[in-house]
Tab-separated table of C-alpha atoms and ligand atoms in Angstrom:
chain	number	residue	atom	x	y	z
A	1	MET	CA	45.712	-88.953	78.587
A	2	ARG	CA	45.189	-85.512	77.124
A	3	HIS	CA	44.211	-84.930	73.551
A	4	GLN	CA	43.486	-81.767	71.670
A	5	SER	CA	40.431	-81.534	69.455
A	6	LYS	CA	41.022	-81.052	65.738
A	7	LEU	CA	37.783	-79.025	65.755
A	8	PRO	CA	38.060	-77.030	68.997
A	9	ASN	CA	35.161	-74.688	68.228
A	10	ILE	CA	32.643	-77.273	67.089
A	11	GLY	CA	29.934	-78.612	69.399
A	12	THR	CA	27.291	-81.278	68.735
A	13	THR	CA	25.383	-80.780	65.492
A	14	ILE	CA	22.051	-78.966	65.960
A	15	PHE	CA	20.257	-81.882	64.270
A	16	SER	CA	21.155	-84.255	67.113
A	17	VAL	CA	20.516	-81.594	69.749
A	18	MET	CA	16.985	-80.784	68.546
A	19	SER	CA	15.975	-84.372	67.714
A	20	GLY	CA	17.243	-85.411	71.167
A	21	LEU	CA	15.209	-82.677	72.826
A	22	ALA	CA	12.131	-83.597	70.769
A	23	LYS	CA	12.442	-87.171	71.995
A	24	GLU	CA	12.965	-86.150	75.606
A	25	TYR	CA	9.884	-83.883	75.614
A	26	ARG	CA	7.827	-86.111	73.301
A	27	ALA	CA	7.445	-83.178	70.930
A	28	ILE	CA	6.365	-83.292	67.289
A	29	ASN	CA	9.695	-83.349	65.521
A	30	LEU	CA	9.892	-80.967	62.556
A	31	SER	CA	13.565	-80.280	63.276
A	32	GLN	CA	15.991	-82.764	61.686
A	33	GLY	CA	15.054	-83.428	58.063
A	34	PHE	CA	13.596	-86.902	57.726
A	35	PRO	CA	10.176	-88.308	56.815
A	36	ASP	CA	7.882	-89.745	59.502
A	37	PHE	CA	6.348	-92.090	56.917
A	38	GLY	CA	7.828	-95.276	55.504
A	39	SER	CA	9.819	-95.944	52.383
A	40	ASP	CA	7.979	-97.712	49.522
A	41	GLN	CA	7.459	-101.399	50.418
A	42	LYS	CA	8.490	-102.299	46.876
A	43	LEU	CA	11.941	-100.811	47.452
A	44	ILE	CA	12.288	-102.605	50.784
A	45	ASP	CA	11.343	-105.875	49.037
A	46	LEU	CA	13.919	-105.250	46.303
A	47	VAL	CA	16.670	-104.722	48.900
A	48	ASN	CA	15.522	-107.888	50.688
A	49	ASN	CA	15.577	-109.774	47.388
A	50	ALA	CA	19.110	-108.560	46.778
A	51	MET	CA	20.204	-109.903	50.163
A	52	ASN	CA	18.426	-113.201	49.557
A	53	SER	CA	19.990	-113.549	46.116
A	54	GLY	CA	23.506	-113.237	47.396
A	55	TYR	CA	24.493	-109.592	46.954
A	56	ASN	CA	26.243	-109.717	50.291
A	57	GLN	CA	29.940	-109.361	49.484
A	58	TYR	CA	31.876	-106.238	48.549
A	59	ALA	CA	30.525	-104.168	45.723
A	60	PRO	CA	33.121	-102.720	43.346
A	61	MET	CA	34.863	-99.746	45.001
A	62	ALA	CA	32.896	-97.168	43.051
A	63	GLY	CA	29.660	-99.049	43.717
A	64	SER	CA	27.346	-101.473	41.966
A	65	PHE	CA	27.829	-101.082	38.221
A	66	GLU	CA	24.093	-101.478	37.610
A	67	LEU	CA	23.376	-98.588	39.939
A	68	ARG	CA	26.013	-96.381	38.338
A	69	GLU	CA	24.459	-97.146	34.955
A	70	ALA	CA	21.010	-96.230	36.273
A	71	ILE	CA	22.364	-92.919	37.611
A	72	SER	CA	24.168	-92.151	34.369
A	73	LYS	CA	20.933	-92.734	32.450
A	74	LYS	CA	18.922	-90.564	34.828
A	75	ILE	CA	21.340	-87.631	34.547
A	76	GLN	CA	21.446	-87.943	30.774
A	77	THR	CA	17.651	-87.842	30.592
A	78	LEU	CA	17.034	-85.091	33.133
A	79	TYR	CA	20.031	-82.806	32.667
A	80	ASN	CA	21.338	-83.780	29.245
A	81	ALA	CA	24.749	-84.393	30.768
A	82	SER	CA	26.928	-87.426	30.363
A	83	TYR	CA	28.907	-89.159	33.121
A	84	HIS	CA	30.523	-92.476	32.285
A	85	PRO	CA	29.378	-95.170	34.748
A	86	GLU	CA	32.852	-96.736	34.651
A	87	ASN	CA	34.855	-93.886	36.129
A	88	GLU	CA	32.763	-90.750	36.680
A	89	ILE	CA	30.169	-91.889	39.243
A	90	THR	CA	30.778	-93.188	42.787
A	91	ILE	CA	28.249	-94.465	45.318
A	92	THR	CA	28.878	-93.132	48.834
A	93	ALA	CA	27.621	-93.557	52.386
A	94	GLY	CA	25.159	-90.697	52.066
A	95	ALA	CA	25.942	-87.343	50.520
A	96	THR	CA	27.793	-86.530	53.732
A	97	GLN	CA	30.561	-89.041	52.937
A	98	ALA	CA	30.828	-87.706	49.396
A	99	ILE	CA	31.260	-84.156	50.751
A	100	SER	CA	33.769	-85.226	53.368
A	101	THR	CA	35.820	-87.282	50.886
A	102	ILE	CA	35.826	-84.461	48.311
A	103	LEU	CA	37.147	-82.042	50.945
A	104	THR	CA	39.795	-84.515	52.146
A	105	THR	CA	40.878	-85.150	48.567
A	106	PHE	CA	41.435	-81.531	47.607
A	107	ILE	CA	41.780	-79.215	50.614
A	108	LYS	CA	45.285	-78.566	51.896
A	109	PRO	CA	46.323	-76.237	54.735
A	110	ASN	CA	45.475	-72.580	54.025
A	111	ASP	CA	43.356	-73.347	50.955
A	112	GLU	CA	40.298	-71.117	50.893
A	113	VAL	CA	36.803	-72.487	50.356
A	114	ILE	CA	33.901	-70.147	49.647
A	115	ILE	CA	30.725	-71.134	51.495
A	116	PHE	CA	27.317	-69.486	51.280
A	117	LYS	CA	25.684	-68.847	54.644
A	118	PRO	CA	23.305	-69.984	56.002
A	119	ALA	CA	25.231	-73.189	55.274
A	120	TYR	CA	24.545	-76.833	55.988
A	121	ASP	CA	26.589	-77.560	59.071
A	122	SER	CA	29.016	-80.194	57.747
A	123	TYR	CA	30.750	-77.944	55.187
A	124	GLU	CA	32.790	-75.736	57.480
A	125	PRO	CA	34.207	-78.439	59.790
A	126	GLY	CA	34.976	-80.553	56.716
A	127	VAL	CA	37.136	-77.723	55.405
A	128	GLN	CA	38.757	-76.976	58.780
A	129	ILE	CA	39.703	-80.553	59.573
A	130	ASN	CA	41.878	-80.485	56.453
A	131	GLY	CA	43.491	-77.185	57.477
A	132	GLY	CA	41.477	-75.153	54.984
A	133	LYS	CA	39.949	-71.759	55.587
A	134	PRO	CA	36.191	-71.263	55.099
A	135	ILE	CA	35.383	-67.908	53.472
A	136	SER	CA	31.759	-66.945	54.037
A	137	VAL	CA	29.332	-65.137	51.796
A	138	GLN	CA	26.248	-64.342	53.843
A	139	LEU	CA	22.904	-64.465	51.987
A	140	GLN	CA	20.253	-62.078	53.231
A	141	ALA	CA	16.783	-63.171	54.346
A	142	PRO	CA	14.056	-63.422	53.217
A	143	ASP	CA	15.155	-64.021	49.588
A	144	PHE	CA	18.638	-65.466	50.195
A	145	LYS	CA	19.713	-64.264	46.738
A	146	ILE	CA	23.375	-64.437	45.809
A	147	ASN	CA	25.371	-61.278	45.249
A	148	TRP	CA	27.862	-62.542	42.637
A	149	GLN	CA	29.863	-59.307	42.824
A	150	GLU	CA	30.572	-60.118	46.469
A	151	VAL	CA	31.583	-63.654	45.508
A	152	LYS	CA	33.947	-62.252	42.882
A	153	GLU	CA	35.563	-60.003	45.472
A	154	LYS	CA	36.153	-62.965	47.795
A	155	ILE	CA	37.959	-65.065	45.196
A	156	THR	CA	41.741	-64.975	45.717
A	157	LYS	CA	44.758	-66.925	44.480
A	158	ARG	CA	44.170	-69.321	47.377
A	159	THR	CA	40.526	-70.096	46.497
A	160	LYS	CA	40.496	-73.830	45.962
A	161	MET	CA	36.799	-74.560	46.010
A	162	ILE	CA	33.325	-73.031	46.028
A	163	ILE	CA	30.542	-75.021	47.692
A	164	ILE	CA	27.044	-74.432	46.413
A	165	ASN	CA	23.801	-76.059	47.498
A	166	THR	CA	20.694	-75.983	45.355
A	167	PRO	CA	17.875	-76.392	46.345
A	168	HIS	CA	19.273	-74.680	49.395
A	169	ASN	CA	19.062	-76.082	52.915
A	170	PRO	CA	18.004	-74.391	55.227
A	171	SER	CA	16.453	-71.463	53.294
A	172	GLY	CA	14.435	-73.299	50.600
A	173	MET	CA	15.880	-70.990	47.928
A	174	VAL	CA	16.780	-72.474	44.529
A	175	PHE	CA	19.546	-71.242	42.243
A	176	SER	CA	18.347	-69.732	38.961
A	177	LYS	CA	19.890	-70.364	35.570
A	178	ASP	CA	21.463	-66.897	35.848
A	179	ASP	CA	23.081	-67.869	39.149
A	180	MET	CA	24.672	-70.903	37.526
A	181	LEU	CA	25.812	-68.859	34.521
A	182	ALA	CA	27.344	-66.277	36.871
A	183	LEU	CA	29.220	-69.044	38.707
A	184	GLN	CA	30.360	-70.555	35.414
A	185	LYS	CA	31.676	-67.186	34.269
A	186	LEU	CA	33.439	-66.430	37.558
A	187	THR	CA	35.295	-69.739	37.629
A	188	ARG	CA	36.186	-69.940	33.929
A	189	ASP	CA	39.977	-70.073	33.383
A	190	THR	CA	40.640	-70.827	37.051
A	191	ASP	CA	41.560	-74.046	38.886
A	192	ILE	CA	38.634	-73.664	41.268
A	193	ILE	CA	36.668	-76.830	42.004
A	194	VAL	CA	32.924	-76.523	42.515
A	195	LEU	CA	31.212	-78.817	44.996
A	196	SER	CA	27.550	-78.738	44.054
A	197	ASP	CA	25.380	-80.259	46.765
A	198	GLU	CA	22.138	-81.178	44.979
A	199	VAL	CA	20.588	-83.618	47.434
A	200	TYR	CA	17.139	-81.997	47.109
A	201	GLU	CA	17.259	-82.021	43.273
A	202	HIS	CA	13.801	-83.627	42.943
A	203	MET	CA	12.095	-81.187	45.322
A	204	VAL	CA	11.644	-77.971	43.357
A	205	TYR	CA	8.262	-76.262	43.331
A	206	ASP	CA	5.933	-73.864	41.518
A	207	GLY	CA	7.123	-74.869	38.044
A	208	LEU	CA	10.766	-73.892	38.708
A	209	LEU	CA	13.441	-76.207	37.308
A	210	HIS	CA	16.418	-77.628	39.141
A	211	GLN	CA	19.609	-76.120	37.726
A	212	SER	CA	22.241	-78.824	38.112
A	213	ALA	CA	25.912	-77.908	37.759
A	214	SER	CA	26.045	-80.791	35.268
A	215	MET	CA	23.887	-78.804	32.810
A	216	PHE	CA	26.508	-76.105	32.229
A	217	PRO	CA	29.412	-77.568	30.218
A	218	ASP	CA	32.226	-75.380	31.575
A	219	LEU	CA	30.916	-75.708	35.096
A	220	LYS	CA	30.539	-79.474	34.762
A	221	LEU	CA	34.247	-79.746	33.954
A	222	ARG	CA	35.221	-78.444	37.399
A	223	SER	CA	32.331	-79.781	39.458
A	224	PHE	CA	31.476	-82.607	41.766
A	225	VAL	CA	27.709	-83.047	41.778
A	226	VAL	CA	26.609	-84.642	45.044
A	227	ALA	CA	23.213	-86.364	45.339
A	228	SER	CA	21.240	-88.505	47.753
A	229	PHE	CA	19.015	-91.573	47.615
A	230	CYS	CA	18.018	-91.098	51.255
A	231	LYS	CA	16.217	-87.843	50.543
A	232	THR	CA	14.626	-89.086	47.355
A	233	PHE	CA	13.438	-92.498	48.534
A	234	HIS	CA	12.447	-91.588	52.138
A	235	ASN	CA	15.038	-93.654	53.991
A	236	THR	CA	17.602	-91.326	55.563
A	237	GLY	CA	18.871	-94.190	57.740
A	238	TRP	CA	20.179	-96.123	54.765
A	239	ARG	CA	23.009	-93.645	54.193
A	240	MET	CA	23.114	-93.937	50.411
A	241	GLY	CA	24.317	-91.146	48.169
A	242	TYR	CA	26.591	-90.619	45.208
A	243	CYS	CA	28.726	-88.114	43.430
A	244	CYS	CA	29.618	-87.491	39.805
A	245	ALA	CA	32.596	-85.683	38.325
A	246	PRO	CA	34.719	-85.745	35.180
A	247	LYS	CA	37.238	-88.594	35.090
A	248	PRO	CA	40.388	-86.684	36.190
A	249	LEU	CA	38.638	-85.292	39.280
A	250	MET	CA	36.997	-88.616	40.110
A	251	ALA	CA	40.349	-90.438	39.836
A	252	LEU	CA	41.704	-88.250	42.658
A	253	PHE	CA	38.520	-88.753	44.693
A	254	MET	CA	38.862	-92.542	44.331
A	255	GLN	CA	42.360	-92.492	45.845
A	256	VAL	CA	40.789	-91.340	49.108
A	257	HIS	CA	37.430	-93.126	48.838
A	258	GLN	CA	39.116	-96.559	48.519
A	259	PHE	CA	40.619	-96.175	52.001
A	260	ASN	CA	37.725	-94.196	53.475
A	261	VAL	CA	35.045	-96.842	53.033
A	262	PHE	CA	36.252	-98.965	50.105
A	263	CYS	CA	32.609	-99.426	49.091
A	264	VAL	CA	29.161	-99.077	50.663
A	265	HIS	CA	26.308	-101.476	51.490
A	266	HIS	CA	25.943	-103.740	48.468
A	267	PRO	CA	22.370	-105.180	48.662
A	268	THR	CA	20.886	-101.706	49.098
A	269	GLN	CA	22.671	-100.575	45.944
A	270	LYS	CA	21.280	-103.519	43.994
A	271	GLY	CA	17.753	-102.857	45.319
A	272	ILE	CA	17.913	-99.178	44.388
A	273	ALA	CA	19.266	-100.012	40.910
A	274	ASP	CA	16.187	-102.213	40.323
A	275	TYR	CA	13.842	-99.595	41.772
A	276	MET	CA	15.240	-96.846	39.532
A	277	LYS	CA	14.038	-98.712	36.448
A	278	GLU	CA	10.806	-96.794	36.992
A	279	PRO	CA	11.590	-93.051	36.832
A	280	LYS	CA	8.218	-92.155	38.366
A	281	HIS	CA	9.743	-93.081	41.708
A	282	TYR	CA	11.755	-89.884	41.699
A	283	LEU	CA	9.848	-87.746	39.203
A	284	ASN	CA	6.693	-87.639	41.350
A	285	LEU	CA	8.528	-86.192	44.305
A	286	ALA	CA	8.091	-82.485	43.490
A	287	ASN	CA	4.298	-82.826	43.313
A	288	PHE	CA	4.191	-84.905	46.432
A	289	TYR	CA	6.190	-82.453	48.526
A	290	GLN	CA	4.633	-79.331	47.017
A	291	GLY	CA	1.313	-80.729	48.271
A	292	LYS	CA	2.785	-81.058	51.773
A	293	ARG	CA	4.260	-77.550	51.683
A	294	ASP	CA	0.949	-76.089	50.513
A	295	LEU	CA	-1.019	-77.954	53.166
A	296	PHE	CA	1.313	-76.768	55.935
A	297	LEU	CA	1.262	-73.134	54.761
A	298	LYS	CA	-2.515	-73.110	54.279
A	299	LEU	CA	-2.987	-74.409	57.803
A	300	ILE	CA	-0.808	-71.694	59.357
A	301	LYS	CA	-1.769	-68.779	57.124
A	302	ASP	CA	-3.606	-67.014	59.941
A	303	SER	CA	-0.899	-67.628	62.545
A	304	ARG	CA	1.467	-64.915	63.727
A	305	PHE	CA	4.386	-66.575	61.922
A	306	ARG	CA	5.379	-64.974	58.628
A	307	PHE	CA	6.800	-66.819	55.639
A	308	LYS	CA	7.805	-66.838	52.024
A	309	PRO	CA	6.857	-70.224	50.514
A	310	SER	CA	9.858	-72.495	50.129
A	311	SER	CA	10.888	-72.972	46.465
A	312	GLY	CA	12.716	-76.231	47.064
A	313	THR	CA	13.877	-78.814	49.698
A	314	TYR	CA	11.443	-80.138	52.314
A	315	PHE	CA	12.018	-77.238	54.659
A	316	GLN	CA	9.969	-74.128	55.344
A	317	VAL	CA	11.405	-71.117	57.146
A	318	LEU	CA	9.057	-69.221	59.492
A	319	ASP	CA	9.759	-65.721	60.825
A	320	TYR	CA	8.610	-65.221	64.426
A	321	SER	CA	9.736	-61.602	64.861
A	322	LYS	CA	6.121	-60.472	65.440
A	323	ILE	CA	5.822	-62.869	68.368
A	324	THR	CA	8.942	-62.496	70.499
A	325	ASN	CA	12.409	-61.061	70.541
A	326	GLU	CA	13.952	-64.214	72.031
A	327	TYR	CA	17.213	-65.614	70.632
A	328	ASP	CA	16.211	-68.246	68.073
A	329	VAL	CA	18.100	-71.110	69.763
A	330	ASP	CA	16.338	-70.380	73.068
A	331	TYR	CA	12.998	-69.990	71.317
A	332	ALA	CA	13.370	-73.280	69.389
A	333	LYS	CA	14.180	-75.040	72.668
A	334	ARG	CA	11.270	-73.387	74.486
A	335	LEU	CA	8.846	-74.337	71.686
A	336	THR	CA	10.032	-77.930	72.040
A	337	LYS	CA	9.770	-78.051	75.822
A	338	GLU	CA	6.618	-75.987	76.406
A	339	PHE	CA	4.655	-76.370	73.165
A	340	ARG	CA	5.964	-79.819	72.173
A	341	LEU	CA	7.027	-78.751	68.694
A	342	ALA	CA	10.650	-79.018	67.566
A	343	SER	CA	12.266	-76.953	64.796
A	344	ILE	CA	15.781	-75.823	63.871
A	345	PRO	CA	17.002	-72.299	64.722
A	346	MET	CA	18.490	-70.668	61.618
A	347	SER	CA	21.227	-68.682	63.392
A	348	VAL	CA	23.428	-71.769	63.798
A	349	PHE	CA	23.927	-71.786	60.010
A	350	ASN	CA	24.698	-68.050	59.718
A	351	GLU	CA	27.972	-66.150	59.726
A	352	ASN	CA	28.647	-65.044	63.343
A	353	ASN	CA	25.401	-66.823	64.282
A	354	VAL	CA	23.350	-63.795	63.261
A	355	ASP	CA	19.823	-64.213	64.569
A	356	ASN	CA	17.041	-63.098	62.194
A	357	LYS	CA	14.272	-64.610	64.348
A	358	MET	CA	13.720	-67.481	61.973
A	359	LEU	CA	13.104	-71.192	62.492
A	360	ARG	CA	13.257	-74.029	59.949
A	361	PHE	CA	10.457	-76.612	59.897
A	362	CYS	CA	10.622	-79.920	57.990
A	363	PHE	CA	7.387	-80.732	56.152
A	364	ALA	CA	8.393	-84.271	55.090
A	365	LYS	CA	5.703	-85.541	57.442
A	366	LYS	CA	2.322	-87.284	57.344
A	367	ASP	CA	-0.549	-84.859	56.791
A	368	GLU	CA	-1.814	-85.582	60.290
A	369	THR	CA	1.568	-84.618	61.767
A	370	LEU	CA	1.505	-81.350	59.819
A	371	LYS	CA	-2.041	-80.693	61.095
A	372	GLN	CA	-0.985	-81.262	64.701
A	373	ALA	CA	2.040	-78.994	64.240
A	374	ALA	CA	-0.119	-76.275	62.643
A	375	GLU	CA	-2.557	-76.417	65.553
A	376	ILE	CA	0.305	-75.642	67.901
A	377	LEU	CA	1.654	-72.821	65.732
A	378	ASN	CA	-1.814	-71.276	65.434
A	379	LYS	CA	-2.150	-71.122	69.222
A	380	ILE	CA	1.049	-69.135	69.635
B	1	LIG	N1	20.049	-83.051	56.212
B	1	LIG	C1	19.261	-83.089	57.416
B	1	LIG	C2	18.744	-81.725	57.779
B	1	LIG	O1	19.140	-80.738	57.261
B	1	LIG	C3	20.007	-83.578	58.627
B	1	LIG	C4	21.105	-84.533	58.444
B	1	LIG	C5	21.755	-84.871	59.749
B	1	LIG	O2	21.101	-84.947	60.769
B	1	LIG	N2	23.024	-85.011	59.728
B	1	LIG	O3	17.941	-81.647	58.671
């Protein structure tokens, strides 16, 4: 049999490639973003309790009502925004399913979707598989600031959606209030949908505040806010995320979601709903990860790698242009094989794979792992 790919230009995601290589060479893995420490035992116990108390059949399609209520309360408290738990919040199999379902729901052939590069690698294929056309706006290192004039020039009659991501993976940049106001102004009086990927919402550093699309009333009206429990509660393997949107948008999303997954793992939802009763479980995250970022950067301050401290996410970008001129993909692979330290080359996220000699390192790791990684970087 012969079959044609629906994504002929897409290879295996860099996250699998680099984690696979790290495993093969027994390298310290700072590539794919996941913690090397465990989730809170209390949360694991709560999920176990949920299983033992019979939460083992289908949840409602949109997810456990208790969990949706907990999310609604959290958003109200943190962002002063209201989403009704009944019909404006849906629990998904990770943020990735939310993103994929949003794109399937809205993108038709030839619709244009504006994407900021470097971009998380699921956005573009998610647009293409639905026949849409990704339109890139490249952000420039090392600040990765957005030129809103350029965005304005790229908006056409066919622009269906703009995807934003704050805090931004892979750069560690966070959107300012002015960025959000500029986006709100640009999209006012249009039919453009905003997909706001906010999975690192609780990891914003140096006193900056997360600017959620939900905080800006006109923006909220056209936005899906996508969030993640996996990032927040240190269990990326659980695949638990959610999205929020005003009722008319969510009604369209639900038409697809019901046949995509129907609903996701019920006992985990119940466990997380119980765990969220204590807000400290997510509010302490910024301090926790800022400590890790600071430790990592202090340890490598005398290395030949250059950096601008990450403002958000659990990623730090390092510039190696003083060390070698090698293509970043080759260099990331060589570091893994020869120095036993895995990272992610930034070019794979850029328009035309532009190589700025930068690698992304994940600092969601035990202090001892960060120390071992720093020792390697300092030797280079
Ligand atoms: N979000 C994670 C990262 O950026 C990876 C997720 C995945 O492997 N699909 O590293």
